[in-house]
mmCIF file of C-alpha atoms in Angstrom:
data_model
loop_
_atom_site.group_PDB
_atom_site.id
_atom_site.type_symbol
_atom_site.label_atom_id
_atom_site.label_comp_id
_atom_site.label_asym_id
_atom_site.label_seq_id
_atom_site.Cartn_x
_atom_site.Cartn_y
_atom_site.Cartn_z
ATOM 1 C CA MET R 1039 21.570 -5.752 -7.995
ATOM 2 C CA LEU R 1040 19.244 -3.872 -6.273
ATOM 3 C CA ARG R 1041 15.857 -2.423 -8.810
ATOM 4 C CA LEU R 1042 12.004 -1.963 -8.250
ATOM 5 C CA LYS R 1043 9.634 -0.734 -10.958
ATOM 6 C CA MET R 1044 6.457 1.559 -10.493
ATOM 7 C CA TYR R 1045 4.175 0.529 -12.600
ATOM 8 C CA PRO R 1046 1.500 3.466 -13.993
ATOM 9 C CA ALA R 1047 -1.339 2.219 -11.058
ATOM 10 C CA ARG R 1048 -3.969 5.413 -12.361
ATOM 11 C CA ASN R 1049 -4.356 7.071 -8.393
ATOM 12 C CA GLY R 1050 -2.995 3.735 -6.775
ATOM 13 C CA ASP R 1051 0.248 1.589 -5.530
ATOM 14 C CA ALA R 1052 2.126 -0.892 -8.118
ATOM 15 C CA PHE R 1053 5.562 -1.697 -7.548
ATOM 16 C CA LEU R 1054 7.779 -4.914 -8.016
ATOM 17 C CA VAL R 1055 11.201 -5.278 -6.989
ATOM 18 C CA ASP R 1056 14.090 -7.449 -7.317
ATOM 19 C CA ALA R 1057 16.557 -8.325 -5.171
ATOM 20 C CA SER R 1058 19.993 -10.085 -5.377
ATOM 21 C CA GLY R 1059 16.645 -11.768 -7.307
ATOM 22 C CA SER R 1060 13.961 -12.243 -4.997
ATOM 23 C CA HIS R 1061 11.729 -10.782 -6.495
ATOM 24 C CA ILE R 1062 9.040 -9.179 -3.859
ATOM 25 C CA LEU R 1063 5.431 -7.170 -5.225
ATOM 26 C CA ILE R 1064 4.192 -4.841 -3.699
ATOM 27 C CA ASP R 1065 0.435 -4.515 -4.138
ATOM 28 C CA ALA R 1066 -1.061 -4.214 -7.857
ATOM 29 C CA GLY R 1067 -2.793 -1.192 -8.393
ATOM 30 C CA PHE R 1068 -6.649 -2.073 -10.301
ATOM 31 C CA ALA R 1069 -7.061 -4.616 -12.333
ATOM 32 C CA SER R 1070 -5.928 -2.895 -15.559
ATOM 33 C CA THR R 1071 -2.910 -2.512 -13.560
ATOM 34 C CA PHE R 1072 -2.369 -5.467 -13.538
ATOM 35 C CA ASN R 1073 -3.703 -7.166 -16.845
ATOM 36 C CA ASP R 1074 -1.990 -4.349 -18.525
ATOM 37 C CA HIS R 1075 1.688 -4.237 -17.021
ATOM 38 C CA ILE R 1076 2.263 -5.845 -13.983
ATOM 39 C CA ALA R 1077 1.768 -9.524 -15.616
ATOM 40 C CA PRO R 1078 3.655 -9.984 -18.631
ATOM 41 C CA ASP R 1079 6.901 -9.263 -16.052
ATOM 42 C CA LEU R 1080 5.503 -12.027 -14.100
ATOM 43 C CA ARG R 1081 5.406 -14.041 -16.696
ATOM 44 C CA GLN R 1082 8.490 -13.666 -18.125
ATOM 45 C CA LEU R 1083 10.318 -13.888 -14.623
ATOM 46 C CA ALA R 1084 8.472 -17.598 -14.758
ATOM 47 C CA HIS R 1085 9.864 -18.881 -18.093
ATOM 48 C CA ALA R 1086 13.327 -17.106 -16.679
ATOM 49 C CA GLY R 1087 12.364 -19.790 -13.817
ATOM 50 C CA GLY R 1088 12.180 -17.334 -10.966
ATOM 51 C CA GLN R 1089 8.495 -16.502 -8.923
ATOM 52 C CA LEU R 1090 7.962 -14.568 -6.877
ATOM 53 C CA ASP R 1091 9.012 -15.046 -3.734
ATOM 54 C CA LEU R 1092 7.377 -12.547 -1.130
ATOM 55 C CA LEU R 1093 3.491 -11.068 -2.205
ATOM 56 C CA VAL R 1094 2.392 -8.142 -0.304
ATOM 57 C CA CYS R 1095 -0.487 -6.866 -0.163
ATOM 58 C CA THR R 1096 -0.161 -3.075 1.910
ATOM 59 C CA HIS R 1097 -4.984 -3.443 2.718
ATOM 60 C CA ILE R 1098 -7.573 -2.918 1.959
ATOM 61 C CA ASP R 1099 -8.593 -0.548 -0.086
ATOM 62 C CA GLY R 1100 -9.479 -0.422 -3.729
ATOM 63 C CA ASP R 1101 -6.619 1.382 -5.414
ATOM 64 C CA HIS R 1102 -3.932 -1.188 -3.960
ATOM 65 C CA ILE R 1103 -5.710 -4.649 -3.511
ATOM 66 C CA GLY R 1104 -8.044 -4.819 -7.464
ATOM 67 C CA GLY R 1105 -5.161 -5.857 -9.545
ATOM 68 C CA LEU R 1106 -4.564 -9.116 -6.958
ATOM 69 C CA LEU R 1107 -8.081 -9.673 -6.492
ATOM 70 C CA GLU R 1108 -7.446 -10.374 -10.746
ATOM 71 C CA PHE R 1109 -3.501 -11.983 -10.041
ATOM 72 C CA ILE R 1110 -4.554 -14.187 -7.320
ATOM 73 C CA SER R 1111 -8.266 -15.049 -9.338
ATOM 74 C CA SER R 1112 -6.454 -15.898 -12.820
ATOM 75 C CA ASN R 1113 -3.154 -17.072 -11.285
ATOM 76 C CA GLY R 1114 -5.120 -20.963 -10.763
ATOM 77 C CA ALA R 1115 -3.901 -24.135 -8.126
ATOM 78 C CA PRO R 1116 -0.579 -24.680 -7.000
ATOM 79 C CA GLY R 1117 1.884 -27.265 -8.695
ATOM 80 C CA ALA R 1118 0.663 -25.568 -12.172
ATOM 81 C CA ARG R 1119 0.480 -21.957 -12.012
ATOM 82 C CA SER R 1120 -1.013 -20.165 -15.543
ATOM 83 C CA ILE R 1121 0.687 -17.586 -14.716
ATOM 84 C CA VAL R 1122 4.584 -17.266 -11.881
ATOM 85 C CA GLU R 1123 4.867 -19.075 -8.494
ATOM 86 C CA VAL R 1124 4.698 -17.279 -4.981
ATOM 87 C CA LYS R 1125 6.650 -18.664 -1.549
ATOM 88 C CA GLU R 1126 4.180 -16.457 0.496
ATOM 89 C CA VAL R 1127 1.110 -13.900 0.998
ATOM 90 C CA TRP R 1128 1.188 -11.007 3.899
ATOM 91 C CA HIS R 1129 -2.607 -9.957 4.174
ATOM 92 C CA ASN R 1130 -4.203 -9.260 6.760
ATOM 93 C CA SER R 1131 -7.908 -10.013 6.359
ATOM 94 C CA LEU R 1132 -10.711 -10.092 9.029
ATOM 95 C CA ARG R 1133 -8.979 -13.373 10.101
ATOM 96 C CA SER R 1134 -5.303 -12.510 11.051
ATOM 97 C CA LEU R 1135 -7.179 -10.660 13.726
ATOM 98 C CA PRO R 1136 -8.675 -12.946 17.180
ATOM 99 C CA SER R 1137 -13.051 -12.116 16.893
ATOM 100 C CA PRO R 1138 -14.008 -11.556 19.950
ATOM 101 C CA PRO R 1139 -17.006 -13.126 19.984
ATOM 102 C CA GLY R 1140 -20.501 -12.328 19.583
ATOM 103 C CA PRO R 1141 -23.429 -12.980 19.265
ATOM 104 C CA PRO R 1142 -24.483 -15.295 16.916
ATOM 105 C CA ASP R 1143 -25.404 -14.395 12.446
ATOM 106 C CA SER R 1144 -29.164 -14.233 12.258
ATOM 107 C CA ALA R 1145 -31.560 -15.432 9.001
ATOM 108 C CA SER R 1146 -31.351 -11.266 8.231
ATOM 109 C CA ASP R 1147 -28.230 -11.279 9.424
ATOM 110 C CA ARG R 1148 -27.230 -13.672 6.985
ATOM 111 C CA GLN R 1149 -29.086 -12.329 3.707
ATOM 112 C CA VAL R 1150 -27.547 -8.386 5.095
ATOM 113 C CA LEU R 1151 -23.727 -10.344 4.139
ATOM 114 C CA GLU R 1152 -24.931 -12.343 1.179
ATOM 115 C CA ALA R 1153 -25.969 -8.760 -0.165
ATOM 116 C CA ILE R 1154 -22.991 -7.723 0.506
ATOM 117 C CA ARG R 1155 -20.864 -11.187 -2.073
ATOM 118 C CA ARG R 1156 -23.427 -9.931 -4.368
ATOM 119 C CA ARG R 1157 -22.584 -6.619 -5.396
ATOM 120 C CA GLY R 1158 -19.167 -7.188 -5.047
ATOM 121 C CA PHE R 1159 -16.698 -5.167 -5.462
ATOM 122 C CA LEU R 1160 -17.613 -1.941 -6.166
ATOM 123 C CA LEU R 1161 -15.792 0.767 -9.146
ATOM 124 C CA PRO R 1162 -13.783 2.768 -8.302
ATOM 125 C CA PRO R 1163 -15.424 6.936 -7.456
ATOM 126 C CA ALA R 1164 -14.006 7.948 -10.991
ATOM 127 C CA SER R 1165 -15.106 8.004 -14.378
ATOM 128 C CA GLY R 1166 -13.438 7.943 -17.767
ATOM 129 C CA PRO R 1167 -10.214 7.549 -18.773
ATOM 130 C CA THR R 1168 -9.130 7.469 -14.758
ATOM 131 C CA ALA R 1169 -11.752 4.177 -13.706
ATOM 132 C CA ASN R 1170 -9.771 0.850 -13.898
ATOM 133 C CA PRO R 1171 -12.456 -1.367 -14.169
ATOM 134 C CA ILE R 1172 -12.685 -4.291 -11.801
ATOM 135 C CA SER R 1173 -13.292 -7.582 -13.564
ATOM 136 C CA ALA R 1174 -16.027 -10.061 -13.125
ATOM 137 C CA LYS R 1175 -13.706 -12.360 -11.683
ATOM 138 C CA GLN R 1176 -13.881 -9.899 -8.176
ATOM 139 C CA GLY R 1177 -16.852 -11.696 -6.992
ATOM 140 C CA SER R 1178 -15.364 -13.334 -3.936
ATOM 141 C CA SER R 1179 -12.963 -11.468 -1.519
ATOM 142 C CA LEU R 1180 -8.711 -12.004 -1.354
ATOM 143 C CA ALA R 1181 -8.998 -14.210 1.563
ATOM 144 C CA LYS R 1182 -10.893 -16.164 -0.340
ATOM 145 C CA ARG R 1183 -8.934 -17.079 -3.311
ATOM 146 C CA LEU R 1184 -5.731 -17.789 -1.261
ATOM 147 C CA LYS R 1185 -8.040 -20.118 1.195
ATOM 148 C CA GLN R 1186 -9.675 -21.280 -2.429
ATOM 149 C CA HIS R 1187 -5.923 -21.170 -4.249
ATOM 150 C CA ASP R 1188 -4.070 -23.156 -1.436
ATOM 151 C CA TYR R 1189 -1.099 -20.237 -0.385
ATOM 152 C CA LEU R 1190 1.170 -20.355 1.988
ATOM 153 C CA TRP R 1191 -0.524 -17.326 3.506
ATOM 154 C CA ASN R 1192 0.972 -15.218 6.556
ATOM 155 C CA ALA R 1193 3.307 -17.722 7.231
ATOM 156 C CA SER R 1194 0.371 -20.719 7.898
ATOM 157 C CA ASP R 1195 -3.137 -20.239 6.328
ATOM 158 C CA GLY R 1196 -3.845 -15.962 7.046
ATOM 159 C CA THR R 1197 -4.443 -16.670 11.403
ATOM 160 C CA THR R 1198 -1.520 -14.879 12.074
ATOM 161 C CA SER R 1199 -1.240 -10.352 12.315
ATOM 162 C CA MET R 1200 1.327 -9.380 10.010
ATOM 163 C CA THR R 1201 2.243 -6.463 12.893
ATOM 164 C CA SER R 1202 5.499 -4.151 13.466
ATOM 165 C CA GLY R 1203 7.184 -6.026 16.200
ATOM 166 C CA ARG R 1204 7.586 -9.349 13.818
ATOM 167 C CA PRO R 1205 11.287 -10.501 13.693
ATOM 168 C CA PRO R 1206 12.712 -10.022 10.057
ATOM 169 C CA HIS R 1207 11.444 -12.186 7.776
ATOM 170 C CA THR R 1208 14.306 -13.968 5.616
ATOM 171 C CA LEU R 1209 13.747 -14.304 1.165
ATOM 172 C CA PRO R 1210 16.729 -16.434 -0.666
ATOM 173 C CA ASN R 1211 19.665 -14.991 -1.575
ATOM 174 C CA GLY R 1212 19.604 -13.191 1.671
ATOM 175 C CA VAL R 1213 17.614 -10.230 1.604
ATOM 176 C CA GLN R 1214 15.216 -9.366 4.698
ATOM 177 C CA VAL R 1215 12.732 -7.393 4.845
ATOM 178 C CA ARG R 1216 11.320 -6.313 8.346
ATOM 179 C CA LEU R 1217 7.845 -5.220 9.118
ATOM 180 C CA ILE R 1218 7.883 -1.761 9.925
ATOM 181 C CA GLY R 1219 3.507 -1.120 10.138
ATOM 182 C CA PRO R 1220 0.322 -1.439 10.893
ATOM 183 C CA THR R 1221 0.731 -2.175 15.038
ATOM 184 C CA VAL R 1222 -2.256 -5.249 16.172
ATOM 185 C CA ALA R 1223 -4.082 -2.412 17.528
ATOM 186 C CA ARG R 1224 -5.101 -0.272 13.789
ATOM 187 C CA LEU R 1225 -5.682 -3.622 12.621
ATOM 188 C CA GLU R 1226 -9.103 -3.595 15.433
ATOM 189 C CA GLU R 1227 -9.528 -0.417 15.186
ATOM 190 C CA LEU R 1228 -10.573 -1.660 11.508
ATOM 191 C CA ARG R 1229 -12.202 -4.459 11.920
ATOM 192 C CA THR R 1230 -14.046 -1.371 15.336
ATOM 193 C CA TRP R 1231 -14.129 0.836 12.189
ATOM 194 C CA TRP R 1232 -15.960 -1.753 10.220
ATOM 195 C CA ILE R 1233 -18.145 -3.298 13.015
ATOM 196 C CA LEU R 1234 -20.024 0.038 12.353
ATOM 197 C CA GLU R 1235 -20.481 -0.144 8.800
ATOM 198 C CA MET R 1236 -22.688 -3.474 9.340
ATOM 199 C CA ARG R 1237 -24.936 -2.555 11.955
ATOM 200 C CA ARG R 1238 -25.704 0.433 9.592
ATOM 201 C CA LEU R 1239 -25.875 -1.940 6.883
ATOM 202 C CA SER R 1240 -29.329 -3.931 9.757
ATOM 203 C CA TYR R 1241 -26.367 -6.200 10.278
ATOM 204 C CA LYS R 1242 -26.325 -7.072 14.851
ATOM 205 C CA GLY R 1243 -24.572 -10.090 13.916
ATOM 206 C CA GLY R 1244 -20.988 -10.870 15.540
ATOM 207 C CA ALA R 1245 -18.914 -11.643 12.980
ATOM 208 C CA ALA R 1246 -17.636 -14.568 13.003
ATOM 209 C CA VAL R 1247 -15.177 -15.694 10.640
ATOM 210 C CA ASP R 1248 -16.162 -17.602 7.546
ATOM 211 C CA PRO R 1249 -16.365 -16.708 3.239
ATOM 212 C CA VAL R 1250 -19.584 -15.372 3.673
ATOM 213 C CA VAL R 1251 -18.121 -12.795 6.220
ATOM 214 C CA GLU R 1252 -14.527 -12.958 4.824
ATOM 215 C CA ASP R 1253 -16.159 -11.444 1.428
ATOM 216 C CA ALA R 1254 -18.260 -8.531 3.708
ATOM 217 C CA TYR R 1255 -14.965 -7.556 5.467
ATOM 218 C CA GLU R 1256 -13.011 -7.026 1.829
ATOM 219 C CA MET R 1257 -15.778 -5.507 0.013
ATOM 220 C CA VAL R 1258 -17.153 -2.837 2.803
ATOM 221 C CA CYS R 1259 -12.871 -1.898 3.920
ATOM 222 C CA ALA R 1260 -12.615 -1.932 0.257
ATOM 223 C CA TYR R 1261 -14.025 1.625 -1.775
ATOM 224 C CA THR R 1262 -16.448 2.741 1.767
ATOM 225 C CA ARG R 1263 -16.121 6.496 2.323
ATOM 226 C CA GLN R 1264 -13.633 6.556 5.669
ATOM 227 C CA PRO R 1265 -13.319 9.336 8.248
ATOM 228 C CA ALA R 1266 -11.521 12.783 6.779
ATOM 229 C CA PRO R 1267 -9.025 14.976 8.368
ATOM 230 C CA ALA R 1268 -11.014 17.468 9.793
ATOM 231 C CA MET R 1269 -8.259 19.690 7.980
ATOM 232 C CA VAL R 1270 -10.070 20.158 4.187
ATOM 233 C CA LYS R 1271 -7.410 21.141 2.006
ATOM 234 C CA THR R 1272 -7.368 24.132 0.869
ATOM 235 C CA ILE R 1273 -4.752 24.941 -1.236
ATOM 236 C CA SER R 1274 -4.266 27.231 -4.337
ATOM 237 C CA ALA R 1275 -1.738 25.918 -7.048
ATOM 238 C CA ALA R 1276 0.273 29.150 -6.182
ATOM 239 C CA SER R 1277 0.120 28.271 -2.379
ATOM 240 C CA THR R 1278 3.660 29.556 -0.867
ATOM 241 C CA LYS R 1279 2.214 27.230 3.174
ATOM 242 C CA ARG R 1280 5.516 24.286 4.721
ATOM 243 C CA LEU R 1281 4.654 21.619 5.121
ATOM 244 C CA ASN R 1282 4.508 22.693 8.756
ATOM 245 C CA GLU R 1283 1.980 24.800 8.363
ATOM 246 C CA VAL R 1284 -0.867 22.518 5.577
ATOM 247 C CA TYR R 1285 -0.130 19.114 7.982
ATOM 248 C CA VAL R 1286 -3.259 17.570 9.610
ATOM 249 C CA PRO R 1287 -2.819 13.313 10.957
ATOM 250 C CA ASP R 1288 -4.765 10.819 8.500
ATOM 251 C CA ILE R 1289 -7.607 8.805 10.194
ATOM 252 C CA SER R 1290 -8.703 6.493 7.864
ATOM 253 C CA PRO R 1291 -8.742 3.057 10.048
ATOM 254 C CA THR R 1292 -7.435 1.186 6.473
ATOM 255 C CA ASN R 1293 -4.238 3.826 6.181
ATOM 256 C CA GLY R 1294 -4.012 2.683 9.524
ATOM 257 C CA SER R 1295 -3.931 -0.686 8.613
ATOM 258 C CA SER R 1296 -1.396 -0.828 5.897
ATOM 259 C CA ILE R 1297 1.675 -2.617 5.978
ATOM 260 C CA ALA R 1298 4.274 -0.948 6.067
ATOM 261 C CA THR R 1299 7.873 -2.388 5.120
ATOM 262 C CA LEU R 1300 12.151 -2.187 5.440
ATOM 263 C CA ILE R 1301 13.231 -4.463 3.242
ATOM 264 C CA GLU R 1302 17.529 -4.525 2.780
ATOM 265 C CA SER R 1303 19.740 -5.756 0.102
ATOM 266 C CA GLU R 1304 23.675 -6.213 -0.724
ATOM 267 C CA GLY R 1305 23.734 -3.283 2.061
ATOM 268 C CA LYS R 1306 20.541 -1.259 0.803
ATOM 269 C CA ARG R 1307 18.172 -0.344 2.291
ATOM 270 C CA LEU R 1308 13.951 0.120 0.749
ATOM 271 C CA LEU R 1309 10.878 1.889 2.521
ATOM 272 C CA PHE R 1310 8.152 1.340 0.987
ATOM 273 C CA LEU R 1311 5.150 3.578 4.253
ATOM 274 C CA GLY R 1312 2.285 2.080 2.569
ATOM 275 C CA ASP R 1313 -0.405 3.954 2.734
ATOM 276 C CA ALA R 1314 0.795 4.128 6.353
ATOM 277 C CA TRP R 1315 0.161 7.058 9.260
ATOM 278 C CA ALA R 1316 3.286 9.343 9.867
ATOM 279 C CA GLU R 1317 2.716 9.805 13.342
ATOM 280 C CA ASP R 1318 2.853 5.269 13.381
ATOM 281 C CA ILE R 1319 5.684 5.081 11.427
ATOM 282 C CA VAL R 1320 7.550 7.037 14.356
ATOM 283 C CA VAL R 1321 7.031 5.516 16.363
ATOM 284 C CA GLU R 1322 8.836 2.442 15.313
ATOM 285 C CA LEU R 1323 11.233 3.558 13.998
ATOM 286 C CA LYS R 1324 11.987 5.533 17.353
ATOM 287 C CA ARG R 1325 12.105 2.339 18.563
ATOM 288 C CA LEU R 1326 13.757 0.492 16.533
ATOM 289 C CA HIS R 1327 16.660 3.280 16.195
ATOM 290 C CA GLY R 1328 16.345 5.580 18.577
ATOM 291 C CA ASP R 1329 15.501 9.149 19.111
ATOM 292 C CA GLY R 1330 18.666 10.006 16.548
ATOM 293 C CA GLY R 1331 18.301 10.973 13.004
ATOM 294 C CA PRO R 1332 18.243 10.898 9.957
ATOM 295 C CA HIS R 1333 18.399 7.859 9.475
ATOM 296 C CA LEU R 1334 20.141 7.715 5.528
ATOM 297 C CA PHE R 1335 17.578 4.538 3.645
ATOM 298 C CA ASP R 1336 18.528 4.621 0.226
ATOM 299 C CA ALA R 1337 15.082 4.570 -1.235
ATOM 300 C CA ILE R 1338 11.850 5.928 -0.306
ATOM 301 C CA LYS R 1339 8.457 5.421 -0.784
ATOM 302 C CA VAL R 1340 6.088 8.606 0.054
ATOM 303 C CA SER R 1341 3.617 7.272 2.153
ATOM 304 C CA HIS R 1342 0.283 7.743 0.936
ATOM 305 C CA HIS R 1343 0.215 8.364 -2.594
ATOM 306 C CA GLY R 1344 2.717 12.083 -1.639
ATOM 307 C CA SER R 1345 -0.487 12.894 0.693
ATOM 308 C CA ILE R 1346 0.021 15.813 3.145
ATOM 309 C CA HIS R 1347 -1.836 13.941 5.478
ATOM 310 C CA ASN R 1348 1.023 10.753 5.988
ATOM 311 C CA THR R 1349 4.201 12.346 6.072
ATOM 312 C CA SER R 1350 4.518 14.927 8.819
ATOM 313 C CA VAL R 1351 8.181 16.550 9.469
ATOM 314 C CA ASP R 1352 8.850 15.065 11.990
ATOM 315 C CA LEU R 1353 9.159 11.973 10.042
ATOM 316 C CA LEU R 1354 11.087 13.814 7.866
ATOM 317 C CA SER R 1355 13.277 13.854 10.172
ATOM 318 C CA LEU R 1356 13.660 10.521 11.152
ATOM 319 C CA ILE R 1357 14.309 9.471 7.490
ATOM 320 C CA ASP R 1358 16.185 10.515 4.261
ATOM 321 C CA ALA R 1359 16.945 8.914 0.897
ATOM 322 C CA PRO R 1360 18.666 10.035 -2.616
ATOM 323 C CA ILE R 1361 16.262 8.020 -4.593
ATOM 324 C CA PHE R 1362 12.051 9.132 -3.156
ATOM 325 C CA LEU R 1363 9.317 7.235 -5.142
ATOM 326 C CA VAL R 1364 5.788 9.280 -5.377
ATOM 327 C CA SER R 1365 2.932 6.707 -7.135
ATOM 328 C CA SER R 1366 -0.224 8.815 -8.240
ATOM 329 C CA ASN R 1367 -1.357 9.684 -11.403
ATOM 330 C CA GLY R 1368 -3.265 12.902 -9.229
ATOM 331 C CA SER R 1369 -6.980 11.966 -9.825
ATOM 332 C CA ILE R 1370 -9.374 11.550 -7.246
ATOM 333 C CA HIS R 1371 -7.561 13.154 -4.470
ATOM 334 C CA HIS R 1372 -4.891 15.203 -6.140
ATOM 335 C CA HIS R 1373 -1.658 12.840 -4.769
ATOM 336 C CA PRO R 1374 1.507 13.955 -4.375
ATOM 337 C CA ASP R 1375 0.393 17.608 -1.965
ATOM 338 C CA TYR R 1376 3.877 20.118 -3.718
ATOM 339 C CA GLU R 1377 4.043 21.138 0.621
ATOM 340 C CA VAL R 1378 5.223 17.250 0.693
ATOM 341 C CA LEU R 1379 7.808 17.583 -2.729
ATOM 342 C CA ALA R 1380 8.796 20.472 -1.586
ATOM 343 C CA GLU R 1381 9.712 20.078 2.244
ATOM 344 C CA ILE R 1382 11.334 17.116 1.465
ATOM 345 C CA VAL R 1383 13.763 18.400 -1.200
ATOM 346 C CA ASP R 1384 13.866 21.675 0.646
ATOM 347 C CA ARG R 1385 16.255 19.853 3.888
ATOM 348 C CA PRO R 1386 19.655 20.381 2.996
ATOM 349 C CA ALA R 1387 21.584 16.611 1.941
ATOM 350 C CA THR R 1388 25.051 15.396 0.919
ATOM 351 C CA PHE R 1389 23.785 14.325 -2.354
ATOM 352 C CA GLU R 1390 21.734 14.729 -5.222
ATOM 353 C CA ARG R 1391 17.796 13.415 -4.993
ATOM 354 C CA LYS R 1392 16.240 12.010 -7.173
ATOM 355 C CA ILE R 1393 12.496 12.214 -7.148
ATOM 356 C CA TYR R 1394 10.218 9.717 -9.332
ATOM 357 C CA PHE R 1395 7.083 9.698 -10.239
ATOM 358 C CA ASN R 1396 5.032 6.809 -12.938
ATOM 359 C CA TYR R 1397 2.829 10.197 -13.580
ATOM 360 C CA GLU R 1398 3.565 14.149 -15.038
ATOM 361 C CA THR R 1399 1.131 15.927 -12.246
ATOM 362 C CA PRO R 1400 1.089 19.078 -11.513
ATOM 363 C CA ALA R 1401 2.409 18.496 -8.130
ATOM 364 C CA SER R 1402 6.209 17.279 -10.243
ATOM 365 C CA THR R 1403 6.450 19.278 -12.634
ATOM 366 C CA ARG R 1404 5.818 23.168 -10.470
ATOM 367 C CA LEU R 1405 8.678 21.248 -8.134
ATOM 368 C CA ARG R 1406 10.974 21.032 -11.475
ATOM 369 C CA ALA R 1407 11.272 25.302 -11.167
ATOM 370 C CA HIS R 1408 11.306 24.514 -7.412
ATOM 371 C CA VAL R 1409 14.895 25.397 -5.790
ATOM 372 C CA SER R 1410 15.672 24.263 -2.743
ATOM 373 C CA ARG R 1411 15.834 26.459 0.294
ATOM 374 C CA SER R 1412 18.741 25.126 1.909
ATOM 375 C CA GLY R 1413 20.164 24.597 -1.967
ATOM 376 C CA ALA R 1414 19.755 21.308 -1.796
ATOM 377 C CA LYS R 1415 20.326 19.453 -5.362
ATOM 378 C CA PHE R 1416 17.245 17.320 -7.177
ATOM 379 C CA GLN R 1417 16.719 15.721 -9.386
ATOM 380 C CA VAL R 1418 12.654 15.437 -11.210
ATOM 381 C CA ASP R 1419 12.109 11.928 -13.395
ATOM 382 C CA VAL R 1420 9.267 10.251 -14.792
ATOM 383 C CA VAL R 1421 9.685 6.972 -15.486
ATOM 384 C CA GLN R 1422 6.742 3.966 -15.684
ATOM 385 C CA ASP R 1423 7.080 0.174 -16.543
ATOM 386 C CA GLY R 1424 10.917 0.854 -16.198
ATOM 387 C CA TRP R 1425 13.397 -0.310 -14.099
ATOM 388 C CA ILE R 1426 15.300 2.431 -11.228
ATOM 389 C CA HIS R 1427 18.891 1.023 -10.030
ATOM 390 C CA VAL R 1428 18.432 1.207 -6.410
#
């Protein structure tokens, strides 16, 4: 049996996969997502004698990491987890990269770091019903919480990078999880960007890994405004432009560092793309499968909530599936983009595609009225908390 839940995570991501009895949680939205939707399911899993076999934090971005901070803060010590046992965690933080030697921190450098730590994780840049508050517990990084509560982290203590090219990871019942991204280079680019941001705050130290530095790393990366593609989207609701006319590649360092996975169970394959860059996924899939395509998966989680900056025509020429998952309520950046959705269903197919959303958005509503250019059949469905069977 292969099934999954796509939780209502506002403008974020949160997925629970049940693959032949092995359970994988991929991101957890904001704190409220975890408390209101995910925690009850995990408690039920624990009550039935189960565990989380893998917990994945795809990248350090507020709409993905907030609920995981809440989870690890609340779950307690090993052997006495208050919610559910977790066999292993994947999370690329500062310690996951070899740190080049640098100058020691001065007293003023430590003051900068402590000021960031005291500030904690910032609230999402929205207000009202779309904002998900970060709880008071989240004044420490996920890295610090994982160490403090003694989780098996990146196969050890978090000092290993979880990147593409590693051998597949085997879970119980023969389930395999392969890393499709990121590359080590993308993680190094995020660290470089963070150092530049810290220099703007008058930090001149060497950023040697310690708890205060790790806290500052995650807190700055999670909500600091990052570089945007050169073209600002100005597409009207009535636009008839094709994806190749509006696509501009993502350049956000945090999105570039996103963990992307291929989960295989009982002959079925799920592709979870996090917020990864399309170009990186194309390179890795060609390395694994060659230039031919499209390669058929059983379900694909669309990258970055369906943004026009993370799904390219090139990528769609390599991948297809009867199930596509689009996670966003349309707030903040107005994802998903209609041009991405139309390109997915306009391609010829011998099967019917189902496009699952966790919220009704202007783009999903418009897609319902769309007629595929190739005549391919598709359905649009909105599912919150319910299981999607693959």
